[in-house]
Every structure is written in C-alpha cells, then in structure tokens.
Coordinates of N, CA and C in Angstrom, one line a residue:
X1 N 21.3 -11.3 12.2 CA 21.7 -10.2 13.0 C 21.2 -10.2 14.4
X2 N 22.0 -9.8 15.4 CA 21.5 -9.8 16.7 C 20.4 -8.8 16.9
X3 N 19.5 -9.1 17.9 CA 18.4 -8.3 18.1 C 18.7 -6.8 18.5
X4 N 19.9 -6.6 19.1 CA 20.3 -5.3 19.4 C 20.6 -4.4 18.3
X5 N 20.9 -5.0 17.1 CA 21.3 -4.3 15.9 C 20.0 -4.0 15.0
X6 N 18.9 -4.7 15.3 CA 17.7 -4.6 14.5 C 17.1 -3.2 14.7
X7 N 16.8 -2.5 13.7 CA 16.2 -1.1 13.7 C 17.1 -0.1 14.4
X8 N 18.4 -0.2 14.0 CA 19.4 0.7 14.6 C 19.2 2.1 13.8
X9 N 20.0 3.1 14.2 CA 19.7 4.4 13.7 C 19.9 4.5 12.2
X10 N 20.8 3.7 11.6 CA 21.1 3.8 10.2 C 19.9 3.1 9.4
X11 N 19.3 2.1 10.0 CA 18.2 1.4 9.3 C 17.0 2.3 9.5
X12 N 16.7 2.9 10.6 CA 15.7 3.8 10.7 C 15.7 5.0 9.8
X13 N 16.9 5.5 9.6 CA 17.1 6.6 8.7 C 16.8 6.2 7.2
X14 N 17.2 5.0 6.9 CA 17.0 4.5 5.5 C 15.5 4.3 5.3
X15 N 14.7 3.7 6.2 CA 13.3 3.6 6.1 C 12.5 4.9 6.1
X16 N 13.0 5.8 6.9 CA 12.4 7.1 6.9 C 12.5 7.8 5.6
X17 N 13.7 7.8 5.0 CA 13.9 8.4 3.6 C 13.1 7.7 2.6
X18 N 13.0 6.4 2.7 CA 12.2 5.6 1.7 C 10.8 5.9 1.8
X19 N 10.2 6.0 3.0 CA 8.8 6.4 3.2 C 8.6 7.8 2.7
X20 N 9.4 8.7 3.0 CA 9.2 10.1 2.6 C 9.3 10.2 1.1
X21 N 10.2 9.5 0.4 CA 10.2 9.5 -1.0 C 8.9 8.9 -1.6
X22 N 8.4 7.8 -1.0 CA 7.1 7.3 -1.5 C 6.0 8.4 -1.3
X23 N 6.0 9.0 -0.1 CA 5.0 10.0 0.1 C 5.1 11.2 -0.9
X24 N 6.2 11.7 -1.1 CA 6.4 12.8 -2.1 C 6.0 12.3 -3.5
X25 N 6.3 11.1 -3.9 CA 5.9 10.6 -5.2 C 4.4 10.6 -5.4
X26 N 3.7 10.1 -4.4 CA 2.2 10.0 -4.4 C 1.6 11.4 -4.4
X27 N 2.1 12.3 -3.6 CA 1.6 13.7 -3.6 C 1.8 14.4 -4.9
X28 N 3.0 14.1 -5.6 CA 3.2 14.6 -6.9 C 2.2 14.1 -8.0
X29 N 2.0 12.8 -7.9 CA 1.1 12.1 -8.8 C -0.4 12.7 -8.6
X30 N -0.7 13.0 -7.4 CA -2.1 13.5 -7.2 C -2.2 14.9 -7.8
X31 N -1.2 15.7 -7.8 CA -1.2 17.0 -8.4 C -1.4 16.9 -9.9
X32 N -0.6 15.9 -10.5 CA -0.7 15.7 -11.9 C -2.1 15.2 -12.3
X33 N -2.7 14.4 -11.6 CA -4.0 13.9 -11.9 C -5.0 15.0 -11.9
X34 N -5.0 15.9 -10.9 CA -5.9 17.0 -10.9 C -5.7 17.9 -12.1
X35 N -4.5 18.2 -12.5 CA -4.2 19.0 -13.7 C -4.7 18.2 -15.0
X36 N -4.5 16.9 -15.0 CA -4.9 16.2 -16.2 C -6.4 16.1 -16.3
X37 N -7.1 16.0 -15.2 CA -8.6 15.9 -15.4 C -9.1 17.3 -15.7
X38 N -8.5 18.3 -15.3 CA -9.0 19.7 -15.6 C -8.8 20.0 -17.2
X39 N -7.6 19.4 -17.7 CA -7.3 19.7 -19.1 C -8.3 18.9 -20.1
X40 N -8.8 17.8 -19.7 CA -9.6 16.9 -20.5 C -11.1 17.2 -20.3
X41 N -11.5 18.4 -20.1 CA -12.9 18.7 -19.9 C -13.6 19.0 -21.2
X42 N -12.9 18.9 -22.3 CA -13.5 19.2 -23.6 C -14.6 18.3 -23.9
X43 N -15.6 18.8 -24.6 CA -16.8 18.0 -25.0 C -16.5 17.3 -26.4
X44 N -16.6 16.0 -26.4 CA -16.3 15.3 -27.6 C -17.6 14.8 -28.2
X45 N -17.9 15.1 -29.4 CA -19.2 14.7 -30.0 C -19.4 13.2 -30.2
X46 N -18.3 12.5 -30.5 CA -18.4 11.1 -30.7 C -18.6 10.3 -29.4
X47 N -19.7 9.5 -29.3 CA -20.0 8.8 -28.0 C -18.9 7.8 -27.7
X48 N -18.3 7.2 -28.7 CA -17.2 6.2 -28.4 C -16.0 6.9 -27.8
X49 N -15.6 8.0 -28.4 CA -14.5 8.8 -27.9 C -14.7 9.3 -26.5
X50 N -16.0 9.7 -26.2 CA -16.3 10.3 -24.9 C -16.3 9.1 -23.9
X51 N -16.7 7.9 -24.3 CA -16.7 6.8 -23.3 C -15.3 6.4 -23.0
X52 N -14.4 6.5 -24.0 CA -13.0 6.1 -23.8 C -12.4 7.1 -22.8
X53 N -12.7 8.4 -23.0 CA -12.1 9.4 -22.1 C -12.7 9.2 -20.7
X54 N -13.9 8.9 -20.5 CA -14.5 8.7 -19.2 C -13.9 7.5 -18.5
X55 N -13.7 6.4 -19.3 CA -13.1 5.2 -18.8 C -11.7 5.5 -18.2
X56 N -10.9 6.2 -19.1 CA -9.6 6.6 -18.7 C -9.6 7.4 -17.4
X57 N -10.5 8.4 -17.3 CA -10.6 9.2 -16.1 C -11.0 8.3 -14.9
X58 N -11.9 7.3 -15.1 CA -12.3 6.4 -14.0 C -11.1 5.6 -13.5
X59 N -10.4 5.1 -14.5 CA -9.2 4.3 -14.1 C -8.2 5.1 -13.3
X60 N -7.9 6.3 -13.8 CA -7.0 7.2 -13.1 C -7.5 7.5 -11.7
X61 N -8.7 7.7 -11.5 CA -9.3 8.1 -10.2 C -9.2 6.8 -9.3
X62 N -9.4 5.6 -9.8 CA -9.3 4.4 -9.0 C -7.8 4.3 -8.5
X63 N -6.9 4.5 -9.5 CA -5.5 4.4 -9.1 C -5.1 5.5 -8.0
X64 N -5.6 6.7 -8.2 CA -5.4 7.7 -7.1 C -6.0 7.3 -5.8
X65 N -7.1 6.6 -5.8 CA -7.8 6.2 -4.6 C -6.9 5.1 -3.9
X66 N -6.3 4.2 -4.6 CA -5.4 3.3 -4.0 C -4.2 4.0 -3.5
X67 N -3.7 5.0 -4.2 CA -2.6 5.7 -3.7 C -2.9 6.5 -2.5
X68 N -4.2 7.0 -2.4 CA -4.6 7.8 -1.2 C -4.6 6.8 0.0
X69 N -5.0 5.6 -0.2 CA -5.0 4.6 0.9 C -3.5 4.3 1.3
X70 N -2.7 4.2 0.3 CA -1.3 3.9 0.6 C -0.6 5.1 1.3
X71 N -1.0 6.3 1.0 CA -0.5 7.5 1.6 C -0.8 7.4 3.1
X72 N -2.0 7.0 3.4 CA -2.4 6.9 4.8 C -1.5 5.9 5.6
X73 N -1.2 4.7 4.9 CA -0.3 3.7 5.5 C 1.1 4.3 5.7
X74 N 1.5 5.0 4.7 CA 2.9 5.7 4.8 C 2.9 6.6 5.9
X75 N 1.9 7.4 6.1 CA 1.9 8.4 7.3 C 1.9 7.6 8.6
X76 N 1.1 6.5 8.7 CA 1.1 5.7 9.9 C 2.5 5.1 10.1
X77 N 3.2 4.7 9.1 CA 4.5 4.1 9.2 C 5.5 5.1 9.7
X78 N 5.4 6.3 9.2 CA 6.3 7.4 9.7 C 6.0 7.7 11.2
X79 N 4.7 7.7 11.5 CA 4.4 7.9 13.0 C 4.9 6.8 13.8
X80 N 4.9 5.5 13.3 CA 5.5 4.3 14.0 C 7.0 4.5 14.1
X81 N 7.6 5.1 13.1 CA 9.1 5.4 13.2 C 9.3 6.4 14.3
X82 N 8.5 7.4 14.4 CA 8.7 8.4 15.5 C 8.5 7.8 16.8
X83 N 7.6 6.9 17.0 CA 7.2 6.4 18.3 C 8.1 5.1 18.7
X84 N 8.9 4.7 17.7 CA 9.8 3.6 18.0 C 9.2 2.2 17.8
X85 N 8.0 2.1 17.2 CA 7.3 0.9 17.0 C 7.6 0.3 15.6
X86 N 8.2 1.0 14.7 CA 8.4 0.6 13.3 C 9.3 -0.6 13.3
X87 N 8.9 -1.6 12.4 CA 9.7 -2.8 12.2 C 9.3 -4.0 13.1
X88 N 8.3 -3.8 14.0 CA 7.9 -4.8 14.8 C 6.4 -5.1 14.5
X89 N 6.1 -6.4 14.6 CA 4.7 -6.9 14.2 C 3.7 -6.4 15.2
X90 N 2.6 -6.0 14.7 CA 1.5 -5.5 15.6 C 0.9 -6.5 16.4
X91 N 0.9 -7.8 15.9 CA 0.3 -8.9 16.6 C 1.2 -9.6 17.6
X92 N 2.4 -9.8 17.2 CA 3.3 -10.7 18.0 C 4.4 -9.8 18.7
X93 N 4.7 -8.6 18.2 CA 5.8 -7.9 18.7 C 7.2 -8.3 18.3
X94 N 7.2 -9.3 17.4 CA 8.4 -9.8 16.9 C 8.9 -8.9 15.7
X95 N 10.2 -8.9 15.4 CA 10.7 -8.1 14.3 C 10.1 -8.6 13.0
X96 N 9.7 -7.7 12.1 CA 9.1 -8.0 10.9 C 10.2 -8.6 9.9
X97 N 11.3 -8.0 9.9 CA 12.5 -8.5 9.1 C 12.8 -7.4 8.0
X98 N 14.1 -7.2 7.8 CA 14.5 -6.2 6.9 C 14.1 -6.4 5.5
X99 N 14.1 -7.7 5.0 CA 13.7 -8.0 3.7 C 12.3 -7.7 3.4
X100 N 11.4 -8.0 4.3 CA 10.0 -7.7 4.1 C 9.8 -6.2 4.1
X101 N 10.5 -5.5 5.0 CA 10.3 -4.0 5.1 C 10.9 -3.3 3.9
X102 N 11.9 -3.9 3.3 CA 12.5 -3.3 2.1 C 11.4 -3.4 0.9
X103 N 10.9 -4.6 0.8 CA 9.9 -4.9 -0.2 C 8.6 -4.2 0.0
X104 N 8.2 -4.0 1.3 CA 6.9 -3.4 1.7 C 7.2 -2.5 2.9
X105 N 7.6 -1.2 2.7 CA 7.9 -0.5 3.9 C 6.8 -0.2 4.8
X106 N 5.5 -0.3 4.4 CA 4.4 0.0 5.2 C 3.9 -1.3 6.0
X107 N 4.7 -2.4 5.9 CA 4.2 -3.6 6.6 C 4.1 -3.4 8.1
X108 N 3.0 -3.9 8.6 CA 2.8 -3.8 10.1 C 2.8 -5.2 10.7
X109 N 2.8 -6.3 9.9 CA 2.7 -7.7 10.4 C 3.9 -8.4 9.8
X110 N 4.4 -9.4 10.7 CA 5.5 -10.2 10.2 C 4.9 -11.2 9.1
X111 N 5.7 -11.9 8.4 CA 5.3 -12.7 7.3 C 4.4 -13.8 7.8
X112 N 4.7 -14.4 9.0 CA 3.8 -15.4 9.6 C 2.5 -14.9 10.0
X113 N 2.5 -13.8 10.6 CA 1.2 -13.2 11.1 C 0.4 -12.8 9.9
X114 N 1.0 -12.3 8.8 CA 0.2 -11.9 7.6 C -0.4 -13.2 7.0
X115 N 0.4 -14.3 6.9 CA -0.1 -15.5 6.3 C -1.3 -16.1 7.2
X116 N -1.2 -16.0 8.5 CA -2.3 -16.4 9.3 C -3.6 -15.6 9.0
X117 N -3.4 -14.3 8.9 CA -4.5 -13.4 8.7 C -5.1 -13.7 7.3
X118 N -4.3 -13.9 6.3 CA -4.9 -14.3 5.0 C -5.6 -15.6 5.0
X119 N -5.0 -16.6 5.7 CA -5.7 -17.9 5.8 C -7.0 -17.8 6.5
X120 N -7.1 -17.0 7.5 CA -8.4 -16.7 8.2 C -9.4 -16.1 7.3
X121 N -8.9 -15.1 6.4 CA -9.8 -14.4 5.5 C -10.3 -15.4 4.5
X122 N -9.5 -16.3 4.1 CA -9.8 -17.3 3.1 C -10.9 -18.2 3.6
X123 N -10.7 -18.7 4.9 CA -11.6 -19.6 5.5 C -12.9 -19.0 5.9
X124 N -12.9 -17.8 6.4 CA -14.1 -17.2 6.9 C -14.7 -16.1 6.0
X125 N -14.0 -15.8 5.0 CA -14.5 -14.8 4.1 C -14.6 -13.4 4.7
X126 N -13.7 -13.1 5.6 CA -13.6 -11.9 6.4 C -13.4 -10.8 5.4

C-alpha cells in the first residue's frame, strides 16, 4: 500500500475501536475479580482446601496485574492515536505494519526494531 494510505481515517477508526474494546474488556474483568475475591472470604478448615483457594486467588491477582500493565499500554496507544503517532515505530519512525498492529494493537516498535531489542536483551541480559 502506498505510504499516503497508511493509517488513513478508516484504519485509525478500526484501531481505536479495537483498543477501546480491549480496554472495556479488561475493566470488566477487573470488576469481576474484585467481586470474586470478596465472595471467597469464607474460612475453610481443611488446610489443603485453603491452600488451593489461596493459590487460585494468587493466580487471579497475577493475571489482573498483567492486565493492568496491558491497560496502561492500551491507554498509551489511544493517546498515540490522538496525537497522530500511532502505527509508527518509536525507534525508526517507519510504519509498523497493519498485520503487526492487528495482532498486537499496542505495538510501538516495528518487527525489525523489536527483534533488535530482543537480541540485545538476550546478549546483554538487559
């Protein structure tokens, strides 16, 4: 596709709706987690059952923590949409590509820049 058609109004609207749907889904999950943790506050006499419940709560909280971090990236991506920077690599300024953005709407690096970053992390343990 020509550079002039990259991130046109239709594409921007598509990614905005995709990001907003992700945001709404995460916020909905957070509310469910709060309710679920409140419901399971009963005291269980069996130590094995209690350990299982605590492990399930810990797993759920770790999942929500990952979602909290993703929510921050989603909000940053929406801000990038508003500023006109969405869809372009932070390092090179080149287009990230529609395929990559569809697969990962919060991407801020092109595939090549991400591969270079991962290679550096592997080499230097960053």
